Tab-separated table of C-alpha atoms in Angstrom:
chain	number	residue	atom	x	y	z
G	1	UNK	CA	0.124	0.057	-0.137
G	2	UNK	CA	0.980	3.756	-0.902
G	3	UNK	CA	1.838	6.161	1.773
G	4	UNK	CA	-2.270	7.332	1.016
G	5	UNK	CA	-4.024	4.386	1.732
G	6	UNK	CA	-1.783	3.273	4.615
G	7	UNK	CA	-3.470	6.565	5.779
G	8	UNK	CA	-6.639	6.005	4.819
G	9	UNK	CA	-7.055	3.142	5.649
G	10	UNK	CA	-6.535	3.742	9.338
G	11	UNK	CA	-7.568	6.573	9.744
G	12	UNK	CA	-10.206	7.786	7.079
G	13	UNK	CA	-12.501	4.977	7.096
G	14	UNK	CA	-13.058	4.795	10.976
G	15	UNK	CA	-14.212	8.258	10.284
G	16	UNK	CA	-16.689	7.866	7.225
G	17	UNK	CA	-18.084	4.752	8.639
G	18	UNK	CA	-19.385	6.452	11.781
G	19	UNK	CA	-20.567	9.315	9.480
G	20	UNK	CA	-22.988	5.987	8.138
G	21	UNK	CA	-21.826	8.144	4.316
G	22	UNK	CA	-19.192	6.491	2.799
G	23	UNK	CA	-17.786	3.601	0.989
G	24	UNK	CA	-14.329	4.002	-0.193
G	25	UNK	CA	-14.765	3.467	-3.978
G	26	UNK	CA	-12.092	1.174	-5.574
G	27	UNK	CA	-10.500	3.594	-7.898
G	28	UNK	CA	-9.576	7.664	-8.152
G	29	UNK	CA	-12.938	8.053	-9.580
G	30	UNK	CA	-13.228	11.582	-8.576
G	31	UNK	CA	-13.752	14.582	-10.929
G	32	UNK	CA	-11.255	17.179	-11.138
G	33	UNK	CA	-13.745	19.645	-12.211
G	34	UNK	CA	-12.441	23.221	-13.522
G	35	UNK	CA	-9.940	25.202	-11.862
G	36	UNK	CA	-10.980	26.772	-9.059
G	37	UNK	CA	-9.987	30.761	-8.821
G	38	UNK	CA	-7.940	30.333	-5.447
G	39	UNK	CA	-4.620	27.924	-4.754
G	40	UNK	CA	-4.776	24.019	-4.179
G	41	UNK	CA	-3.730	23.657	-0.579
G	42	UNK	CA	-2.497	19.917	-0.198
G	43	UNK	CA	-3.288	17.818	3.118
G	44	UNK	CA	-0.178	17.591	5.073
G	45	UNK	CA	-0.533	13.943	5.852
G	46	UNK	CA	1.625	11.910	9.239
G	47	UNK	CA	1.381	8.386	8.798
G	48	UNK	CA	0.522	8.010	12.682
G	49	UNK	CA	-1.909	10.630	12.356
G	50	UNK	CA	-4.830	10.343	14.355
G	51	UNK	CA	-8.425	11.676	14.137
G	52	UNK	CA	-11.857	11.921	13.273
G	53	UNK	CA	-14.671	14.412	13.041
G	54	UNK	CA	-15.678	15.650	15.247
G	55	UNK	CA	-19.162	16.463	14.311
G	56	UNK	CA	-21.712	14.783	12.231
G	57	UNK	CA	-23.698	16.298	9.699
G	58	UNK	CA	-26.673	18.068	10.348
G	59	UNK	CA	-29.982	16.284	9.257
G	60	UNK	CA	-30.611	17.030	5.379
G	61	UNK	CA	-32.798	20.059	4.569
G	62	UNK	CA	-34.047	18.859	1.515
G	63	UNK	CA	-37.274	21.347	1.677
G	64	UNK	CA	-37.501	24.952	1.899
G	65	UNK	CA	-40.488	26.928	1.887
G	66	UNK	CA	-39.924	30.491	2.302
G	67	UNK	CA	-40.843	34.093	0.959
G	68	UNK	CA	-39.407	37.734	1.357
G	69	UNK	CA	-39.177	39.404	3.962
G	70	UNK	CA	-40.307	42.814	2.806
G	71	UNK	CA	-43.691	44.424	3.356
G	72	UNK	CA	-45.017	43.165	0.402
G	73	UNK	CA	-47.552	46.806	-0.118
G	74	UNK	CA	-43.949	48.787	-0.261
G	75	UNK	CA	-42.984	49.039	-3.887
G	76	UNK	CA	-38.903	49.800	-3.394
G	77	UNK	CA	-39.155	45.750	-0.979
G	78	UNK	CA	-37.017	48.218	1.721
G	79	UNK	CA	-39.324	48.149	4.590
G	80	UNK	CA	-39.098	44.604	6.692
G	81	UNK	CA	-42.202	43.288	8.070
G	82	UNK	CA	-40.426	41.731	11.654
G	83	UNK	CA	-43.274	38.882	11.560
G	84	UNK	CA	-42.060	37.289	8.066
G	85	UNK	CA	-38.619	38.256	8.811
G	86	UNK	CA	-39.183	35.904	12.306
G	87	UNK	CA	-40.235	32.875	9.567
G	88	UNK	CA	-38.086	33.713	7.310
G	89	UNK	CA	-35.181	33.605	10.020
G	90	UNK	CA	-36.934	30.481	11.579
G	91	UNK	CA	-37.133	28.455	8.192
G	92	UNK	CA	-33.921	29.875	7.135
G	93	UNK	CA	-32.098	28.779	10.357
G	94	UNK	CA	-31.153	24.556	9.460
G	95	UNK	CA	-29.073	25.823	6.225
G	96	UNK	CA	-27.397	28.913	7.279
G	97	UNK	CA	-26.302	26.827	10.371
G	98	UNK	CA	-25.054	24.317	8.179
G	99	UNK	CA	-23.176	26.553	5.594
G	100	UNK	CA	-21.525	28.695	8.362
G	101	UNK	CA	-19.986	24.932	9.400
G	102	UNK	CA	-18.911	23.534	6.390
G	103	UNK	CA	-16.722	27.509	5.343
G	104	UNK	CA	-15.429	27.575	8.429
G	105	UNK	CA	-14.381	24.088	8.678
G	106	UNK	CA	-12.834	25.019	4.955
G	107	UNK	CA	-11.389	28.461	5.829
G	108	UNK	CA	-9.629	26.241	8.857
G	109	UNK	CA	-8.050	24.134	6.605
G	110	UNK	CA	-6.806	25.924	4.285
G	111	UNK	CA	-5.586	29.029	6.957
G	112	UNK	CA	-3.492	25.741	8.643
G	113	UNK	CA	-1.943	25.452	5.058
G	114	UNK	CA	-3.181	21.719	5.482
G	115	UNK	CA	-2.325	20.668	8.925
G	116	UNK	CA	-5.869	20.726	9.893
G	117	UNK	CA	-6.814	17.591	8.162
G	118	UNK	CA	-9.501	16.960	10.232
G	119	UNK	CA	-11.528	20.061	9.282
G	120	UNK	CA	-11.064	19.472	5.504
G	121	UNK	CA	-12.726	16.106	5.986
G	122	UNK	CA	-15.736	16.893	8.067
G	123	UNK	CA	-16.295	19.280	5.061
G	124	UNK	CA	-15.982	16.903	2.424
G	125	UNK	CA	-17.852	14.417	5.266
G	126	UNK	CA	-20.871	17.373	4.847
G	127	UNK	CA	-21.278	18.108	1.608
G	128	UNK	CA	-21.277	14.402	0.654
G	129	UNK	CA	-23.805	13.762	2.931
G	130	UNK	CA	-25.926	16.645	2.036
G	131	UNK	CA	-25.377	15.799	-1.739
G	132	UNK	CA	-26.255	11.867	-0.967
G	133	UNK	CA	-29.244	13.230	0.983
G	134	UNK	CA	-30.529	15.674	-1.926
G	135	UNK	CA	-30.440	18.705	0.052
G	136	UNK	CA	-32.710	21.794	-1.303
G	137	UNK	CA	-34.045	19.350	-3.840
G	138	UNK	CA	-37.797	20.699	-2.804
G	139	UNK	CA	-38.220	23.812	-3.098
G	140	UNK	CA	-41.815	25.304	-2.341
G	141	UNK	CA	-41.897	29.011	-3.838
G	142	UNK	CA	-39.701	31.017	-5.925
G	143	UNK	CA	-38.165	32.982	-2.901
G	144	UNK	CA	-36.718	29.309	-1.695
G	145	UNK	CA	-34.992	29.080	-4.536
G	146	UNK	CA	-33.469	32.782	-4.889
G	147	UNK	CA	-32.335	32.161	-1.321
G	148	UNK	CA	-31.172	28.733	-1.481
G	149	UNK	CA	-28.630	30.193	-4.715
G	150	UNK	CA	-26.070	31.622	-1.671
G	151	UNK	CA	-26.379	28.206	-0.003
G	152	UNK	CA	-25.222	26.004	-2.771
G	153	UNK	CA	-23.118	28.822	-4.101
G	154	UNK	CA	-21.150	29.252	-0.850
G	155	UNK	CA	-20.965	25.340	-0.648
G	156	UNK	CA	-19.593	25.148	-4.453
G	157	UNK	CA	-16.332	27.274	-3.083
G	158	UNK	CA	-16.326	25.731	0.169
G	159	UNK	CA	-15.733	22.419	-2.121
G	160	UNK	CA	-13.062	23.856	-4.241
G	161	UNK	CA	-10.656	24.945	-1.072
G	162	UNK	CA	-10.862	21.564	0.679
G	163	UNK	CA	-10.787	19.682	-2.705
G	164	UNK	CA	-6.908	18.643	-2.353
G	165	UNK	CA	-8.380	16.876	0.702
G	166	UNK	CA	-10.652	14.904	-1.057
G	167	UNK	CA	-7.707	14.231	-3.991
G	168	UNK	CA	-5.563	12.859	-1.796
G	169	UNK	CA	-8.308	10.231	0.190
G	170	UNK	CA	-9.494	9.295	-3.299
G	171	UNK	CA	-12.917	10.521	-2.491
G	172	UNK	CA	-15.707	9.189	-5.161
G	173	UNK	CA	-17.331	12.355	-5.973
G	174	UNK	CA	-19.577	12.001	-9.132
G	175	UNK	CA	-22.860	11.888	-6.190
G	176	UNK	CA	-21.698	15.570	-4.870
G	177	UNK	CA	-21.023	16.717	-9.048
G	178	UNK	CA	-24.604	15.540	-9.828
G	179	UNK	CA	-25.921	17.268	-7.050
G	180	UNK	CA	-24.649	20.294	-7.764
G	181	UNK	CA	-25.619	19.319	-11.775
G	182	UNK	CA	-29.103	19.106	-10.342
G	183	UNK	CA	-29.275	22.287	-8.195
G	184	UNK	CA	-27.839	24.238	-10.773
G	185	UNK	CA	-30.412	23.470	-13.479
G	186	UNK	CA	-33.315	23.867	-11.037
G	187	UNK	CA	-31.749	27.262	-10.508
G	188	UNK	CA	-31.677	28.087	-14.293
G	189	UNK	CA	-34.971	27.239	-15.132
G	190	UNK	CA	-36.289	29.232	-11.970
G	191	UNK	CA	-34.613	32.526	-13.853
G	192	UNK	CA	-35.430	31.639	-17.612
G	193	UNK	CA	-39.348	29.805	-17.227
G	194	UNK	CA	-40.204	33.356	-15.015
G	195	UNK	CA	-40.351	35.884	-18.076
G	196	UNK	CA	-38.703	39.311	-17.338
G	197	UNK	CA	-39.149	39.982	-13.573
G	198	UNK	CA	-37.267	42.196	-12.185
G	199	UNK	CA	-35.008	39.337	-10.268
G	200	UNK	CA	-34.122	37.797	-13.106
G	201	UNK	CA	-32.277	41.107	-14.029
G	202	UNK	CA	-31.015	42.077	-10.215
G	203	UNK	CA	-28.794	41.116	-7.685
G	204	UNK	CA	-30.862	38.064	-7.374
G	205	UNK	CA	-29.794	36.978	-10.788
G	206	UNK	CA	-26.090	37.440	-9.966
G	207	UNK	CA	-26.076	35.039	-6.303
G	208	UNK	CA	-28.043	32.967	-9.144
G	209	UNK	CA	-25.377	32.942	-11.717
G	210	UNK	CA	-22.338	32.702	-8.959
G	211	UNK	CA	-24.435	29.653	-7.751
G	212	UNK	CA	-24.738	27.697	-11.421
G	213	UNK	CA	-20.944	29.154	-12.143
G	214	UNK	CA	-19.761	27.470	-8.908
G	215	UNK	CA	-21.536	24.072	-9.510
G	216	UNK	CA	-20.235	24.124	-12.834
G	217	UNK	CA	-16.314	24.618	-12.061
G	218	UNK	CA	-17.121	21.738	-9.232
G	219	UNK	CA	-18.619	19.471	-11.875
G	220	UNK	CA	-16.719	20.315	-14.616
G	221	UNK	CA	-19.696	22.079	-16.513
G	222	UNK	CA	-18.350	24.773	-18.608
G	223	UNK	CA	-21.876	25.187	-20.075
G	224	UNK	CA	-22.862	26.199	-16.696
G	225	UNK	CA	-19.878	28.203	-16.049
G	226	UNK	CA	-20.717	29.967	-19.122
G	227	UNK	CA	-24.289	31.155	-17.852
G	228	UNK	CA	-22.794	32.712	-14.627
G	229	UNK	CA	-21.045	34.751	-17.474
G	230	UNK	CA	-24.100	35.499	-18.838
G	231	UNK	CA	-25.678	36.404	-15.418
G	232	UNK	CA	-22.671	39.019	-14.836
G	233	UNK	CA	-23.193	40.564	-18.090
G	234	UNK	CA	-26.684	41.210	-17.738
G	235	UNK	CA	-25.600	43.173	-14.223
G	236	UNK	CA	-22.981	44.960	-16.303
G	237	UNK	CA	-24.907	45.412	-19.453
G	238	UNK	CA	-27.172	47.615	-16.696
G	239	UNK	CA	-24.392	49.376	-14.952
G	240	UNK	CA	-24.839	53.432	-15.494
G	241	UNK	CA	-22.257	56.257	-16.157
G	242	UNK	CA	-21.731	57.400	-12.862
G	243	UNK	CA	-21.939	53.473	-12.098
G	244	UNK	CA	-24.945	52.698	-10.129
G	245	UNK	CA	-26.950	50.146	-10.572
G	246	UNK	CA	-30.699	50.980	-11.593
G	247	UNK	CA	-32.916	48.067	-10.123
G	248	UNK	CA	-30.728	48.229	-7.020
G	249	UNK	CA	-31.121	52.463	-6.548
G	250	UNK	CA	-34.965	50.935	-6.576
G	251	UNK	CA	-34.484	49.860	-3.253
G	252	UNK	CA	-34.467	53.358	-1.890
G	253	UNK	CA	-33.024	53.293	1.879
G	254	UNK	CA	-31.457	49.997	0.824
G	255	UNK	CA	-29.829	51.074	-2.178
G	256	UNK	CA	-26.007	51.192	-0.619
G	257	UNK	CA	-26.475	47.923	0.896
G	258	UNK	CA	-27.826	45.854	-1.924
G	259	UNK	CA	-24.900	47.572	-4.390
G	260	UNK	CA	-22.338	45.624	-2.221
G	261	UNK	CA	-24.351	42.676	-1.854
G	262	UNK	CA	-25.101	42.863	-5.907
G	263	UNK	CA	-21.084	43.149	-6.108
G	264	UNK	CA	-20.216	39.873	-4.235
G	265	UNK	CA	-21.114	37.296	-6.608
G	266	UNK	CA	-20.082	39.728	-9.221
G	267	UNK	CA	-16.831	39.020	-8.258
G	268	UNK	CA	-17.050	35.364	-7.396
G	269	UNK	CA	-18.300	34.531	-10.942
G	270	UNK	CA	-16.015	36.882	-12.063
G	271	UNK	CA	-12.823	35.217	-10.343
G	272	UNK	CA	-14.437	31.645	-11.735
G	273	UNK	CA	-14.223	32.773	-15.004
G	274	UNK	CA	-11.330	34.181	-14.913
G	275	UNK	CA	-9.548	30.510	-13.521
G	276	UNK	CA	-11.237	28.661	-16.246
G	277	UNK	CA	-10.148	31.685	-19.265
G	278	UNK	CA	-13.478	33.587	-19.524
G	279	UNK	CA	-13.675	37.201	-19.116
G	280	UNK	CA	-17.106	38.832	-17.367
G	281	UNK	CA	-15.320	41.995	-16.484
G	282	UNK	CA	-14.847	43.029	-19.365
G	283	UNK	CA	-18.225	42.404	-20.215
G	284	UNK	CA	-19.605	45.349	-21.385
G	285	UNK	CA	-17.155	47.551	-22.003
G	286	UNK	CA	-15.191	47.082	-18.501
G	287	UNK	CA	-18.529	48.796	-17.080
G	288	UNK	CA	-17.817	46.604	-13.746
G	289	UNK	CA	-15.247	48.802	-12.467
G	290	UNK	CA	-17.589	51.642	-12.533
G	291	UNK	CA	-20.270	49.906	-9.779
G	292	UNK	CA	-17.230	48.974	-7.794
G	293	UNK	CA	-16.072	52.503	-7.095
G	294	UNK	CA	-19.307	53.713	-7.042
G	295	UNK	CA	-20.348	51.463	-4.303
G	296	UNK	CA	-16.934	52.432	-2.441
G	297	UNK	CA	-16.926	55.859	-2.278
G	298	UNK	CA	-20.502	55.352	-0.775
G	299	UNK	CA	-19.345	53.520	2.556
G	300	UNK	CA	-18.164	57.386	4.029
G	301	UNK	CA	-20.112	59.580	1.832
G	302	UNK	CA	-23.035	58.145	0.743
G	303	UNK	CA	-23.987	61.545	-0.564
G	304	UNK	CA	-24.342	60.624	-3.939
G	305	UNK	CA	-26.813	57.108	-3.513
G	306	UNK	CA	-29.114	59.813	-1.579
G	307	UNK	CA	-29.440	62.325	-3.970
G	308	UNK	CA	-29.921	59.423	-6.371
G	309	UNK	CA	-32.687	57.748	-4.407
G	310	UNK	CA	-33.636	60.612	-1.842
G	311	UNK	CA	-33.593	58.777	0.412
G	312	UNK	CA	-31.280	58.271	3.229
G	313	UNK	CA	-29.727	55.258	4.128
G	314	UNK	CA	-29.602	52.350	6.278
G	315	UNK	CA	-26.670	52.687	8.172
G	316	UNK	CA	-23.832	50.023	7.485
G	317	UNK	CA	-23.713	46.869	10.035
G	318	UNK	CA	-20.347	47.009	11.905
G	319	UNK	CA	-17.861	45.436	14.013
G	320	UNK	CA	-15.254	47.260	16.423
G	321	UNK	CA	-15.273	50.221	14.522
G	322	UNK	CA	-15.094	48.290	11.128
G	323	UNK	CA	-17.865	47.873	8.228
G	324	UNK	CA	-18.493	44.400	8.631
G	325	UNK	CA	-16.534	42.595	7.052
G	326	UNK	CA	-19.126	40.065	5.433
G	327	UNK	CA	-20.237	42.730	3.610
G	328	UNK	CA	-17.638	43.326	1.931
G	329	UNK	CA	-15.133	40.030	1.733
G	330	UNK	CA	-15.716	40.536	-2.012
G	331	UNK	CA	-12.715	43.017	-2.007
G	332	UNK	CA	-9.635	40.976	-1.593
G	333	UNK	CA	-9.769	39.060	-4.671
G	334	UNK	CA	-10.770	42.281	-6.451
G	335	UNK	CA	-8.226	44.230	-4.857
G	336	UNK	CA	-5.830	41.429	-6.104
G	337	UNK	CA	-6.206	41.511	-9.416
G	338	UNK	CA	-6.634	45.172	-10.211
G	339	UNK	CA	-5.037	46.776	-7.295
G	340	UNK	CA	-5.936	49.583	-4.861
G	341	UNK	CA	-7.469	49.173	-0.909
G	342	UNK	CA	-10.405	50.066	0.690
G	343	UNK	CA	-7.727	52.890	2.357
G	344	UNK	CA	-8.250	54.650	-1.027
G	345	UNK	CA	-11.794	55.088	-0.047
G	346	UNK	CA	-11.331	55.872	3.185
G	347	UNK	CA	-12.016	53.123	6.011
G	348	UNK	CA	-10.558	50.083	6.386
G	349	UNK	CA	-11.461	46.230	7.561
G	350	UNK	CA	-10.732	44.365	10.014
G	351	UNK	CA	-9.197	41.086	8.426
G	352	UNK	CA	-9.493	38.131	7.399
G	353	UNK	CA	-13.148	39.036	5.880
G	354	UNK	CA	-15.302	36.330	6.186
G	355	UNK	CA	-18.639	35.364	4.177
G	356	UNK	CA	-20.692	31.509	4.104
G	357	UNK	CA	-22.214	32.400	1.228
G	358	UNK	CA	-19.220	33.126	-0.519
G	359	UNK	CA	-17.691	30.323	0.600
G	360	UNK	CA	-15.860	31.630	3.635
G	361	UNK	CA	-12.827	33.308	5.018
G	362	UNK	CA	-12.096	35.107	1.600
G	363	UNK	CA	-9.314	36.674	2.654
G	364	UNK	CA	-7.437	33.819	3.239
G	365	UNK	CA	-8.653	31.868	-0.014
G	366	UNK	CA	-6.921	35.393	-1.631
G	367	UNK	CA	-3.680	34.106	0.452
G	368	UNK	CA	-3.499	30.910	0.557
G	369	UNK	CA	-0.415	29.299	-1.690
G	370	UNK	CA	-0.224	25.449	-3.555
G	371	UNK	CA	1.659	23.130	-1.474
């Protein structure tokens, strides 16, 4: 037996057997997929390493049925209905907690430069369990599908972060790849079969494009990645000369926040595309650069967006005097590619920046070095 197989026979099998979800394949039958935008970190295997995944995967959330948190009588969809918000939060708690755990496992593995192999194994274990349970396959409402895109996109990026662990353990990812393909196909239908709804052209579409693109990269499906780039284009081609997105301006007091919310999945699509030879950032004459500049200049001085919306903007959530990192996790891959920093716009962020919807500790992924 080679070093990996000796390690697997003694270490991985007890962990997977405990989870009751894995059968060791007879060959290395896992799909490599397309290129990740971040460096692949391989695990540091030691012959005498002993561990098991400390936590069992939670119950699979197969069904989801939620409605909007906003007052449906408010055309700007900026006024939260407290009762609907509570119902939404309760219904989403299971999938959100799951995604937070998976992305933290993946982040811990990458931040350790492959030393915390157990964290990587736990991420793979949990992803495997939910794929085999056909998670998020029963989406009862359109809002459920729109919300599920953020979960699936985050799961896809977490998988790419721990793909080195899966490769080392000869994990057969075919079931997981099939699951990502099915969810991506469902999302495409959600947008393409519903006409000219605003949510087919606003931030919802960019999150859908990100989920489909991440799924395509995981499963090695270039057509899915290209659909994600097309989603990026839908957004980029709406960007005004002043850099604003008209559909996000319609969100009135939440317009600034929704610009950040729209940019995040677009950056991830841009990075997934670039890693695989496609140019999303250049769509519509590189208009995306105007969008980012517009949004970041409004962090400290929102006077322009206040003038455009005629409404005072919601305060940006902060932590320890810094804008909360989950709103801005996308800046690290963006600034690495294009240069600059948030300091150029008069504010600072407390790193590492984490967003479960984007896949975890994005600062860590951007800084990772292949080993």
